[in-house]
Amino acid sequence: MNFYSLNKQAPKVSFKEAVIKGIAPDRGLYFPEKITPLGTHFFENIESLSKFDIAFTAIRQFVTEDIDDEKLKEIIAEVLDFDFPIVPIQKNISTLELFHGPTLAFKDVGARFMARCLGHFSFEKTEEITVLVATSGDTGGAVANGFLGVEGVKVVILYPSGKVSDIQEKQLTTLGKNITALEVDGTFDDCQTMVKTAFLDEEITKNKQLTSANSINVARWLPQLFYFLFAYKATKSEGKDIVFSIPSGNFGNICAGMIAQQLGMPVKHFIASTNVNDVVPRFMQTDFYDPKPSIATISNAMDVGDPSNFIRIRHMYNNDIKELAQNLSSYSFTDEETKEAMLELYNDYNYVADPHGAVGYLGLKKYQEQNPDTYGIFLETAHPVKFLDTVEDTIKENIDIPEKILKQMNKKKKSIKISTYDEMKAFLLA
Ligand SMILES: *Cc1c(COP(=O)(O)O)cnc(C)c1O
């Protein structure tokens, strides 16, 4: 399978090249040249398939020239070694919990898949690959954990000093081995700017094979389509039209869901639920794409002013907003509304949601007001413990901290403090 750049000014590349490059030389995102539906037989019999079979069959066409079947099965077995439960909430609503991975964030699957692909590719090369990533919190932990111990790959994570939660910081800074945390005296935007500058800095790119590990990378983005297939398998017997509500920031997850739909999965509609960073809900109203600087909210993994993957979604609909609107609705919610939803989920349904999942719940409820005869699934993208203060303040209860988090909290933080681009550059080139 070849991948082309959405900017159309760069050559087509293999899966392997797309993963190693991350972004095309013309700064476009890569997109698969062809999406071949899996066939009705697959969906009719999905109940009899394991999550490993489902994932293997679904992703094989995208990677097969670069990863043989045996290796792909091995990668999938490692990546998916935890559960993806569907939890019923009320009539016609359930949640798909994506937070049972090692760092309790849904990004674990994409990060682990990408890490294993890169590990496989670097095996054939003599040159070491450096993954450079800026994080505002969740991405860094998932990437650090996913890449830990992968040979031939070095990971450098930039995070803003004092601006990530304690749990998140420990997840970034206690692993060691091939993972280094650079603690930046600045904001997330400063970290992001340093990373972007490094990718354009020839002195660095001549000497180091750099790649990114955010959802623009096809190896992090595509495996997220597994979730939707797992949810379909679990809820198909409800016999209703299925709709998904996805708490969205960079729109990678929801875009992967749309790929699952193009693979033939029956789904009636997608709902992109956002916090007040509402560039997509506004776009769906006005047909005018108007990015803004991000606003801080309690669902901070979705504080994105210019979502990087939305361009892939527009491309899938040939930039035809009318057609897109047939399949996608998008709503935004304030922190106040989000807290009320968390409280409602807890008081009425005995369910502790994190702020991101709660935004997903709100979007689903709003859609179902007009479309009651649907079966709705909202994605719960983080464990509530990752947003401990907000959750406990809102539901006025203490929540249990999982064992794996407690263990990590006792480990010693190791980071390298930097404040300028040149310091980062010196570190990379050393
Ligand atoms: C990253 C993240 C999101 C947003 O996912 P996108 O693919 O960027 O839209 C939502 N919730 C949590 C907890 C996240 O970490």
Tab-separated table of C-alpha atoms and ligand atoms in Angstrom:
chain	number	residue	atom	x	y	z
A	1	MET	CA	0.000	0.000	0.000
A	2	ASN	CA	1.273	3.434	-0.888
A	3	PHE	CA	0.525	6.592	1.018
A	4	TYR	CA	0.268	9.990	-0.618
A	5	SER	CA	0.657	13.460	0.812
A	6	LEU	CA	-2.532	15.475	1.144
A	7	ASN	CA	-0.575	18.452	-0.200
A	8	LYS	CA	0.093	16.445	-3.402
A	9	GLN	CA	3.570	17.965	-3.828
A	10	ALA	CA	5.582	14.999	-2.608
A	11	PRO	CA	6.178	11.482	-3.947
A	12	LYS	CA	4.090	8.557	-2.788
A	13	VAL	CA	5.762	6.388	-0.189
A	14	SER	CA	5.424	2.952	1.362
A	15	PHE	CA	3.950	2.442	4.828
A	16	LYS	CA	7.459	2.118	6.161
A	17	GLU	CA	8.604	5.422	4.661
A	18	ALA	CA	5.449	7.161	5.891
A	19	VAL	CA	6.091	5.930	9.421
A	20	ILE	CA	9.744	6.907	9.414
A	21	LYS	CA	9.104	10.339	7.872
A	22	GLY	CA	5.989	11.097	9.931
A	23	ILE	CA	5.034	13.995	7.691
A	24	ALA	CA	5.649	14.363	3.940
A	25	PRO	CA	8.426	16.662	2.670
A	26	ASP	CA	5.716	19.081	1.428
A	27	ARG	CA	4.389	19.216	5.030
A	28	GLY	CA	1.263	17.269	4.033
A	29	LEU	CA	-0.236	14.429	6.043
A	30	TYR	CA	-0.004	10.960	4.543
A	31	PHE	CA	-3.168	9.151	3.500
A	32	PRO	CA	-3.645	5.559	2.245
A	33	GLU	CA	-4.010	5.313	-1.511
A	34	LYS	CA	-6.793	2.766	-1.315
A	35	ILE	CA	-9.206	1.485	1.328
A	36	THR	CA	-10.605	-1.927	0.433
A	37	PRO	CA	-13.743	-2.914	2.383
A	38	LEU	CA	-13.423	-6.052	4.466
A	39	GLY	CA	-16.599	-7.583	3.045
A	40	THR	CA	-19.988	-8.359	4.537
A	41	HIS	CA	-18.865	-11.810	5.642
A	42	PHE	CA	-16.365	-10.249	8.025
A	43	PHE	CA	-18.995	-8.072	9.698
A	44	GLU	CA	-21.642	-10.805	9.744
A	45	ASN	CA	-19.254	-13.105	11.573
A	46	ILE	CA	-17.407	-10.611	13.684
A	47	GLU	CA	-18.743	-12.134	16.937
A	48	SER	CA	-16.737	-15.272	16.250
A	49	LEU	CA	-13.464	-13.373	15.814
A	50	SER	CA	-11.018	-12.497	18.578
A	51	LYS	CA	-9.813	-8.913	18.980
A	52	PHE	CA	-6.484	-10.075	17.531
A	53	ASP	CA	-8.125	-11.529	14.404
A	54	ILE	CA	-10.207	-8.404	13.940
A	55	ALA	CA	-7.220	-6.089	14.256
A	56	PHE	CA	-5.028	-8.212	12.000
A	57	THR	CA	-7.619	-8.418	9.222
A	58	ALA	CA	-8.420	-4.720	9.441
A	59	ILE	CA	-4.912	-3.279	9.306
A	60	ARG	CA	-3.185	-5.856	7.124
A	61	GLN	CA	-3.892	-4.135	3.781
A	62	PHE	CA	-2.149	-0.962	4.946
A	63	VAL	CA	1.099	-2.535	6.097
A	64	THR	CA	1.507	-5.863	4.361
A	65	GLU	CA	4.353	-4.930	1.973
A	66	ASP	CA	6.492	-3.839	4.898
A	67	ILE	CA	5.457	-6.168	7.711
A	68	ASP	CA	4.911	-9.856	7.060
A	69	ASP	CA	1.892	-11.619	8.535
A	70	GLU	CA	3.757	-13.386	11.265
A	71	LYS	CA	5.423	-10.205	12.493
A	72	LEU	CA	2.145	-8.299	12.259
A	73	LYS	CA	0.397	-10.905	14.414
A	74	GLU	CA	3.186	-10.670	16.955
A	75	ILE	CA	2.945	-6.859	17.047
A	76	ILE	CA	-0.838	-6.956	17.448
A	77	ALA	CA	-0.658	-9.515	20.239
A	78	GLU	CA	1.687	-7.253	22.198
A	79	VAL	CA	-0.179	-4.039	21.464
A	80	LEU	CA	-3.623	-5.339	22.425
A	81	ASP	CA	-2.784	-7.237	25.600
A	82	PHE	CA	-5.470	-5.492	27.664
A	83	ASP	CA	-9.252	-5.136	27.575
A	84	PHE	CA	-11.551	-2.738	25.744
A	85	PRO	CA	-14.800	-3.209	27.653
A	86	ILE	CA	-18.185	-1.825	26.669
A	87	VAL	CA	-19.993	-0.659	29.814
A	88	PRO	CA	-23.777	-0.112	29.568
A	89	ILE	CA	-24.835	3.225	31.059
A	90	GLN	CA	-28.525	3.529	30.291
A	91	LYS	CA	-30.997	2.392	27.660
A	92	ASN	CA	-29.363	2.830	24.246
A	93	ILE	CA	-26.145	4.273	25.678
A	94	SER	CA	-22.926	2.583	26.592
A	95	THR	CA	-19.333	3.646	26.898
A	96	LEU	CA	-16.287	2.073	25.342
A	97	GLU	CA	-13.499	2.206	27.917
A	98	LEU	CA	-10.173	2.757	26.228
A	99	PHE	CA	-8.147	3.398	29.362
A	100	HIS	CA	-7.058	-0.062	30.444
A	101	GLY	CA	-3.609	0.160	28.882
A	102	PRO	CA	-0.304	0.717	30.671
A	103	THR	CA	-0.606	4.522	30.946
A	104	LEU	CA	-4.413	4.579	31.298
A	105	ALA	CA	-4.826	6.653	28.133
A	106	PHE	CA	-6.329	5.556	24.845
A	107	LYS	CA	-3.144	6.672	23.121
A	108	ASP	CA	-1.430	3.523	24.397
A	109	VAL	CA	-2.560	1.441	21.416
A	110	GLY	CA	-1.323	3.861	18.768
A	111	ALA	CA	1.923	4.579	20.599
A	112	ARG	CA	2.703	0.898	21.112
A	113	PHE	CA	1.842	-0.013	17.534
A	114	MET	CA	4.022	2.754	16.145
A	115	ALA	CA	6.884	1.830	18.477
A	116	ARG	CA	6.867	-1.775	17.351
A	117	CYS	CA	6.679	-0.821	13.675
A	118	LEU	CA	9.640	1.520	14.056
A	119	GLY	CA	11.540	-1.065	16.048
A	120	HIS	CA	10.937	-3.533	13.227
A	121	PHE	CA	12.087	-1.066	10.565
A	122	SER	CA	15.149	0.134	12.457
A	123	PHE	CA	16.186	-3.486	12.744
A	124	GLU	CA	17.023	-3.484	9.047
A	125	LYS	CA	18.823	-0.164	9.227
A	126	THR	CA	22.036	0.666	10.928
A	127	GLU	CA	20.997	4.209	11.724
A	128	GLU	CA	19.248	4.937	14.981
A	129	ILE	CA	15.871	6.691	14.797
A	130	THR	CA	15.106	9.535	17.190
A	131	VAL	CA	11.482	10.131	18.114
A	132	LEU	CA	11.020	13.726	19.164
A	133	VAL	CA	7.735	14.644	20.760
A	134	ALA	CA	6.219	17.533	22.683
A	135	THR	CA	3.517	16.722	25.195
A	136	SER	CA	0.958	18.627	27.191
A	137	GLY	CA	0.398	15.519	29.296
A	138	ASP	CA	-1.069	12.293	27.962
A	139	THR	CA	0.848	11.736	24.747
A	140	GLY	CA	4.234	11.736	26.443
A	141	GLY	CA	3.395	8.977	28.894
A	142	ALA	CA	1.907	6.719	26.250
A	143	VAL	CA	4.838	7.289	23.901
A	144	ALA	CA	7.445	6.797	26.639
A	145	ASN	CA	5.833	3.574	27.738
A	146	GLY	CA	5.197	2.307	24.208
A	147	PHE	CA	8.784	2.861	23.081
A	148	LEU	CA	10.519	1.724	26.250
A	149	GLY	CA	13.251	-0.748	25.410
A	150	VAL	CA	12.631	-0.693	21.643
A	151	GLU	CA	16.034	-1.220	20.071
A	152	GLY	CA	17.325	1.270	17.526
A	153	VAL	CA	14.908	3.942	18.681
A	154	LYS	CA	15.710	6.799	21.023
A	155	VAL	CA	12.856	8.887	22.426
A	156	VAL	CA	13.141	12.499	23.498
A	157	ILE	CA	10.081	14.025	25.147
A	158	LEU	CA	9.674	17.735	25.787
A	159	TYR	CA	7.205	18.794	28.440
A	160	PRO	CA	6.438	22.141	30.070
A	161	SER	CA	7.862	22.307	33.578
A	162	GLY	CA	5.173	22.513	36.267
A	163	LYS	CA	2.317	22.279	33.784
A	164	VAL	CA	1.588	18.559	33.696
A	165	SER	CA	-0.041	16.601	36.522
A	166	ASP	CA	2.108	14.649	39.015
A	167	ILE	CA	0.970	11.332	37.598
A	168	GLN	CA	1.700	12.460	34.071
A	169	GLU	CA	5.146	13.737	35.023
A	170	LYS	CA	6.075	10.450	36.686
A	171	GLN	CA	4.946	8.559	33.607
A	172	LEU	CA	7.391	10.600	31.526
A	173	THR	CA	10.387	10.854	33.764
A	174	THR	CA	10.829	7.570	35.615
A	175	LEU	CA	11.394	5.037	32.859
A	176	GLY	CA	15.029	5.647	31.861
A	177	LYS	CA	16.634	3.365	29.240
A	178	ASN	CA	16.024	4.815	25.756
A	179	ILE	CA	13.625	7.488	27.041
A	180	THR	CA	14.801	11.006	27.954
A	181	ALA	CA	12.556	13.735	29.305
A	182	LEU	CA	13.516	17.340	28.623
A	183	GLU	CA	11.809	19.583	31.147
A	184	VAL	CA	11.273	22.885	29.410
A	185	ASP	CA	11.074	26.164	31.241
A	186	GLY	CA	8.081	27.358	29.224
A	187	THR	CA	4.633	26.405	27.952
A	188	PHE	CA	3.403	23.511	25.838
A	189	ASP	CA	3.455	25.837	22.835
A	190	ASP	CA	7.160	26.524	23.459
A	191	CYS	CA	7.829	22.774	23.493
A	192	GLN	CA	5.847	22.337	20.304
A	193	THR	CA	7.724	25.168	18.593
A	194	MET	CA	11.090	23.648	19.521
A	195	VAL	CA	10.038	20.317	18.039
A	196	LYS	CA	8.766	21.909	14.844
A	197	THR	CA	11.954	23.956	14.507
A	198	ALA	CA	14.090	20.851	14.952
A	199	PHE	CA	12.319	19.124	12.065
A	200	LEU	CA	13.256	22.016	9.785
A	201	ASP	CA	16.826	22.354	11.097
A	202	GLU	CA	19.169	20.812	8.549
A	203	GLU	CA	22.053	20.585	10.958
A	204	ILE	CA	19.919	18.181	12.959
A	205	THR	CA	18.149	16.345	10.138
A	206	LYS	CA	21.433	15.711	8.311
A	207	ASN	CA	22.821	13.982	11.352
A	208	LYS	CA	19.770	12.335	12.868
A	209	GLN	CA	16.831	10.408	11.505
A	210	LEU	CA	14.075	12.296	13.297
A	211	THR	CA	10.434	11.337	13.455
A	212	SER	CA	7.412	12.481	15.400
A	213	ALA	CA	5.019	10.345	17.406
A	214	ASN	CA	1.790	12.272	17.314
A	215	SER	CA	-1.369	11.238	15.511
A	216	ILE	CA	-0.249	12.659	12.188
A	217	ASN	CA	1.992	9.576	12.006
A	218	VAL	CA	0.048	6.871	10.178
A	219	ALA	CA	1.299	4.155	12.529
A	220	ARG	CA	-0.177	5.974	15.502
A	221	TRP	CA	-3.336	7.024	13.768
A	222	LEU	CA	-4.568	3.942	11.905
A	223	PRO	CA	-4.581	1.324	14.712
A	224	GLN	CA	-7.181	3.430	16.499
A	225	LEU	CA	-9.699	2.035	14.039
A	226	PHE	CA	-9.598	-1.207	16.061
A	227	TYR	CA	-11.635	0.367	18.862
A	228	PHE	CA	-14.638	0.958	16.656
A	229	LEU	CA	-14.607	-2.599	15.364
A	230	PHE	CA	-14.407	-3.953	18.924
A	231	ALA	CA	-17.355	-1.777	19.931
A	232	TYR	CA	-19.327	-2.883	16.886
A	233	LYS	CA	-18.716	-6.513	17.766
A	234	ALA	CA	-19.959	-5.939	21.314
A	235	THR	CA	-23.105	-3.978	20.474
A	236	LYS	CA	-24.220	-5.360	17.118
A	237	SER	CA	-26.783	-7.626	18.800
A	238	GLU	CA	-28.663	-4.544	20.058
A	239	GLY	CA	-30.081	-4.486	16.545
A	240	LYS	CA	-30.138	-0.696	16.274
A	241	ASP	CA	-28.264	1.816	14.175
A	242	ILE	CA	-24.997	2.499	15.952
A	243	VAL	CA	-23.622	5.996	16.480
A	244	PHE	CA	-20.288	6.936	18.053
A	245	SER	CA	-19.487	10.036	20.054
A	246	ILE	CA	-15.774	10.744	20.231
A	247	PRO	CA	-14.235	13.333	22.557
A	248	SER	CA	-11.997	15.059	20.045
A	249	GLY	CA	-8.890	17.225	20.138
A	250	ASN	CA	-6.658	16.591	17.160
A	251	PHE	CA	-9.386	14.468	15.513
A	252	GLY	CA	-7.147	11.450	14.963
A	253	ASN	CA	-9.348	9.015	16.844
A	254	ILE	CA	-12.578	9.989	15.118
A	255	CYS	CA	-10.873	9.974	11.738
A	256	ALA	CA	-9.717	6.398	12.402
A	257	GLY	CA	-13.350	5.553	13.179
A	258	MET	CA	-14.316	6.860	9.760
A	259	ILE	CA	-11.704	4.575	8.220
A	260	ALA	CA	-13.387	1.651	10.023
A	261	GLN	CA	-16.626	2.775	8.397
A	262	GLN	CA	-14.964	2.849	4.982
A	263	LEU	CA	-13.794	-0.689	5.664
A	264	GLY	CA	-17.494	-1.531	5.642
A	265	MET	CA	-18.450	-1.328	9.315
A	266	PRO	CA	-22.146	-0.436	9.601
A	267	VAL	CA	-22.395	2.824	11.527
A	268	LYS	CA	-25.045	5.478	11.161
A	269	HIS	CA	-23.298	8.588	12.355
A	270	PHE	CA	-20.283	10.077	14.116
A	271	ILE	CA	-20.405	12.818	16.702
A	272	ALA	CA	-17.297	14.900	17.333
A	273	SER	CA	-17.650	16.215	20.863
A	274	THR	CA	-15.338	19.026	21.895
A	275	ASN	CA	-14.762	21.389	24.773
A	276	VAL	CA	-14.836	25.149	24.094
A	277	ASN	CA	-12.019	24.692	21.589
A	278	ASP	CA	-14.713	24.547	18.965
A	279	VAL	CA	-13.136	25.145	15.580
A	280	VAL	CA	-14.823	22.047	14.095
A	281	PRO	CA	-18.331	22.632	15.520
A	282	ARG	CA	-18.095	26.173	14.148
A	283	PHE	CA	-16.866	24.885	10.806
A	284	MET	CA	-19.833	22.500	10.554
A	285	GLN	CA	-22.149	25.473	11.119
A	286	THR	CA	-20.475	27.994	8.863
A	287	ASP	CA	-18.327	26.062	6.346
A	288	PHE	CA	-15.498	28.377	7.389
A	289	TYR	CA	-12.388	26.897	8.975
A	290	ASP	CA	-11.144	29.421	11.479
A	291	PRO	CA	-8.393	28.111	13.796
A	292	LYS	CA	-7.793	29.921	17.077
A	293	PRO	CA	-5.182	29.726	19.847
A	294	SER	CA	-6.234	27.022	22.287
A	295	ILE	CA	-8.131	27.759	25.497
A	296	ALA	CA	-7.326	25.858	28.706
A	297	THR	CA	-10.132	23.563	29.957
A	298	ILE	CA	-10.598	20.654	32.371
A	299	SER	CA	-10.515	18.247	29.412
A	300	ASN	CA	-7.046	19.465	28.543
A	301	ALA	CA	-6.048	16.688	26.140
A	302	MET	CA	-8.567	18.285	23.798
A	303	ASP	CA	-7.300	21.855	24.130
A	304	VAL	CA	-6.454	22.146	20.471
A	305	GLY	CA	-7.070	25.267	18.416
A	306	ASP	CA	-6.185	23.848	15.007
A	307	PRO	CA	-6.803	20.079	14.948
A	308	SER	CA	-4.146	18.424	12.808
A	309	ASN	CA	-6.190	15.460	11.534
A	310	PHE	CA	-9.319	17.316	10.490
A	311	ILE	CA	-7.759	17.812	7.077
A	312	ARG	CA	-7.863	14.028	6.632
A	313	ILE	CA	-11.595	14.028	7.350
A	314	ARG	CA	-12.264	16.839	4.897
A	315	HIS	CA	-10.256	14.968	2.317
A	316	MET	CA	-12.357	11.814	2.815
A	317	TYR	CA	-15.405	13.878	1.840
A	318	ASN	CA	-13.718	15.749	-1.018
A	319	ASN	CA	-14.141	18.924	0.997
A	320	ASP	CA	-17.888	18.645	0.522
A	321	ILE	CA	-19.335	19.807	3.822
A	322	LYS	CA	-22.893	18.790	2.917
A	323	GLU	CA	-21.822	15.234	2.422
A	324	LEU	CA	-19.696	15.318	5.552
A	325	ALA	CA	-22.655	16.614	7.563
A	326	GLN	CA	-24.624	13.487	6.572
A	327	ASN	CA	-22.151	11.470	8.581
A	328	LEU	CA	-20.779	13.861	11.183
A	329	SER	CA	-22.247	16.205	13.761
A	330	SER	CA	-20.089	18.241	16.090
A	331	TYR	CA	-20.976	19.965	19.343
A	332	SER	CA	-18.967	21.843	21.937
A	333	PHE	CA	-19.471	22.039	25.703
A	334	THR	CA	-18.236	24.249	28.512
A	335	ASP	CA	-16.416	23.056	31.620
A	336	GLU	CA	-19.566	23.777	33.617
A	337	GLU	CA	-21.643	21.486	31.415
A	338	THR	CA	-18.906	18.873	31.541
A	339	LYS	CA	-18.919	18.836	35.350
A	340	GLU	CA	-22.713	18.561	35.400
A	341	ALA	CA	-22.453	15.575	33.080
A	342	MET	CA	-19.850	13.943	35.342
A	343	LEU	CA	-22.180	14.446	38.265
A	344	GLU	CA	-25.186	13.063	36.396
A	345	LEU	CA	-23.228	10.000	35.306
A	346	TYR	CA	-22.139	9.424	38.878
A	347	ASN	CA	-25.387	10.150	40.708
A	348	ASP	CA	-27.836	8.607	38.264
A	349	TYR	CA	-25.800	5.798	36.717
A	350	ASN	CA	-23.074	5.166	39.251
A	351	TYR	CA	-20.393	5.747	36.656
A	352	VAL	CA	-17.228	7.745	37.288
A	353	ALA	CA	-16.282	9.475	34.047
A	354	ASP	CA	-13.233	11.586	33.378
A	355	PRO	CA	-13.832	15.042	31.846
A	356	HIS	CA	-13.078	13.840	28.294
A	357	GLY	CA	-15.527	10.951	28.467
A	358	ALA	CA	-18.113	13.304	29.945
A	359	VAL	CA	-17.800	15.589	26.913
A	360	GLY	CA	-18.396	12.525	24.736
A	361	TYR	CA	-21.498	11.665	26.760
A	362	LEU	CA	-22.864	15.197	26.323
A	363	GLY	CA	-22.417	15.081	22.554
A	364	LEU	CA	-24.175	11.743	22.359
A	365	LYS	CA	-27.131	12.954	24.448
A	366	LYS	CA	-27.494	15.992	22.255
A	367	TYR	CA	-27.529	13.931	19.080
A	368	GLN	CA	-29.997	11.426	20.509
A	369	GLU	CA	-32.485	14.187	21.335
A	370	GLN	CA	-33.171	14.306	17.588
A	371	ASN	CA	-32.290	10.670	16.871
A	372	PRO	CA	-33.670	8.635	19.773
A	373	ASP	CA	-33.891	5.365	17.915
A	374	THR	CA	-30.139	4.798	17.814
A	375	TYR	CA	-27.679	2.888	19.932
A	376	GLY	CA	-25.013	5.327	21.114
A	377	ILE	CA	-21.476	4.607	22.245
A	378	PHE	CA	-19.310	7.309	23.741
A	379	LEU	CA	-15.589	6.732	24.025
A	380	GLU	CA	-14.037	7.037	27.472
A	381	THR	CA	-10.482	8.045	26.561
A	382	ALA	CA	-8.769	8.375	29.946
A	383	HIS	CA	-9.036	6.807	33.376
A	384	PRO	CA	-10.644	9.286	35.823
A	385	VAL	CA	-7.600	9.028	38.076
A	386	LYS	CA	-5.566	10.930	35.495
A	387	PHE	CA	-7.743	13.943	36.234
A	388	LEU	CA	-7.974	13.225	39.918
A	389	ASP	CA	-8.540	16.719	41.295
A	390	THR	CA	-11.274	17.639	38.844
A	391	VAL	CA	-13.064	14.328	39.245
A	392	GLU	CA	-12.937	14.273	43.043
A	393	ASP	CA	-13.965	17.911	43.360
A	394	THR	CA	-16.888	17.309	41.043
A	395	ILE	CA	-18.346	14.078	42.385
A	396	LYS	CA	-17.252	14.785	45.975
A	397	GLU	CA	-15.893	11.285	46.414
A	398	ASN	CA	-12.403	9.859	46.604
A	399	ILE	CA	-11.485	7.491	43.820
A	400	ASP	CA	-9.128	4.547	44.079
A	401	ILE	CA	-5.731	4.886	42.503
A	402	PRO	CA	-4.764	1.793	40.485
A	403	GLU	CA	-1.765	-0.222	41.632
A	404	LYS	CA	0.331	0.476	38.527
A	405	ILE	CA	0.004	4.219	39.126
A	406	LEU	CA	0.876	3.981	42.825
A	407	LYS	CA	4.038	2.086	41.944
A	408	GLN	CA	5.101	4.715	39.463
A	409	MET	CA	4.412	7.552	41.906
A	410	ASN	CA	7.133	6.185	44.168
A	411	LYS	CA	9.796	6.169	41.491
A	412	LYS	CA	12.392	8.874	41.182
A	413	LYS	CA	11.933	11.581	38.589
A	414	LYS	CA	14.772	12.090	36.117
A	415	SER	CA	14.694	14.978	33.680
A	416	ILE	CA	17.060	17.369	31.968
A	417	LYS	CA	16.072	20.987	32.445
A	418	ILE	CA	16.370	23.223	29.421
A	419	SER	CA	15.084	26.650	28.501
A	420	THR	CA	16.259	27.354	24.944
A	421	TYR	CA	16.159	25.740	21.529
A	422	ASP	CA	19.952	25.642	21.394
A	423	GLU	CA	20.082	23.577	24.549
A	424	MET	CA	17.712	21.060	23.005
A	425	LYS	CA	19.715	21.014	19.791
A	426	ALA	CA	22.961	20.450	21.651
A	427	PHE	CA	21.349	17.536	23.437
A	428	LEU	CA	20.077	15.975	20.205
A	429	LEU	CA	23.432	16.291	18.458
A	430	ALA	CA	25.538	15.123	21.399
B	1	LIG	C1	-5.583	12.778	22.979
B	1	LIG	C2	-6.836	12.670	23.770
B	1	LIG	C3	-8.093	12.982	23.219
B	1	LIG	C4	-8.258	13.522	21.821
B	1	LIG	O1	-7.981	12.587	20.816
B	1	LIG	P1	-7.728	13.086	19.326
B	1	LIG	O2	-7.404	11.863	18.556
B	1	LIG	O3	-6.570	14.045	19.408
B	1	LIG	O4	-8.964	13.763	18.875
B	1	LIG	C5	-9.209	12.795	23.992
B	1	LIG	N1	-9.127	12.363	25.271
B	1	LIG	C6	-7.933	12.069	25.832
B	1	LIG	C7	-7.904	11.629	27.246
B	1	LIG	C8	-6.750	12.203	25.108
B	1	LIG	O5	-5.586	11.917	25.691
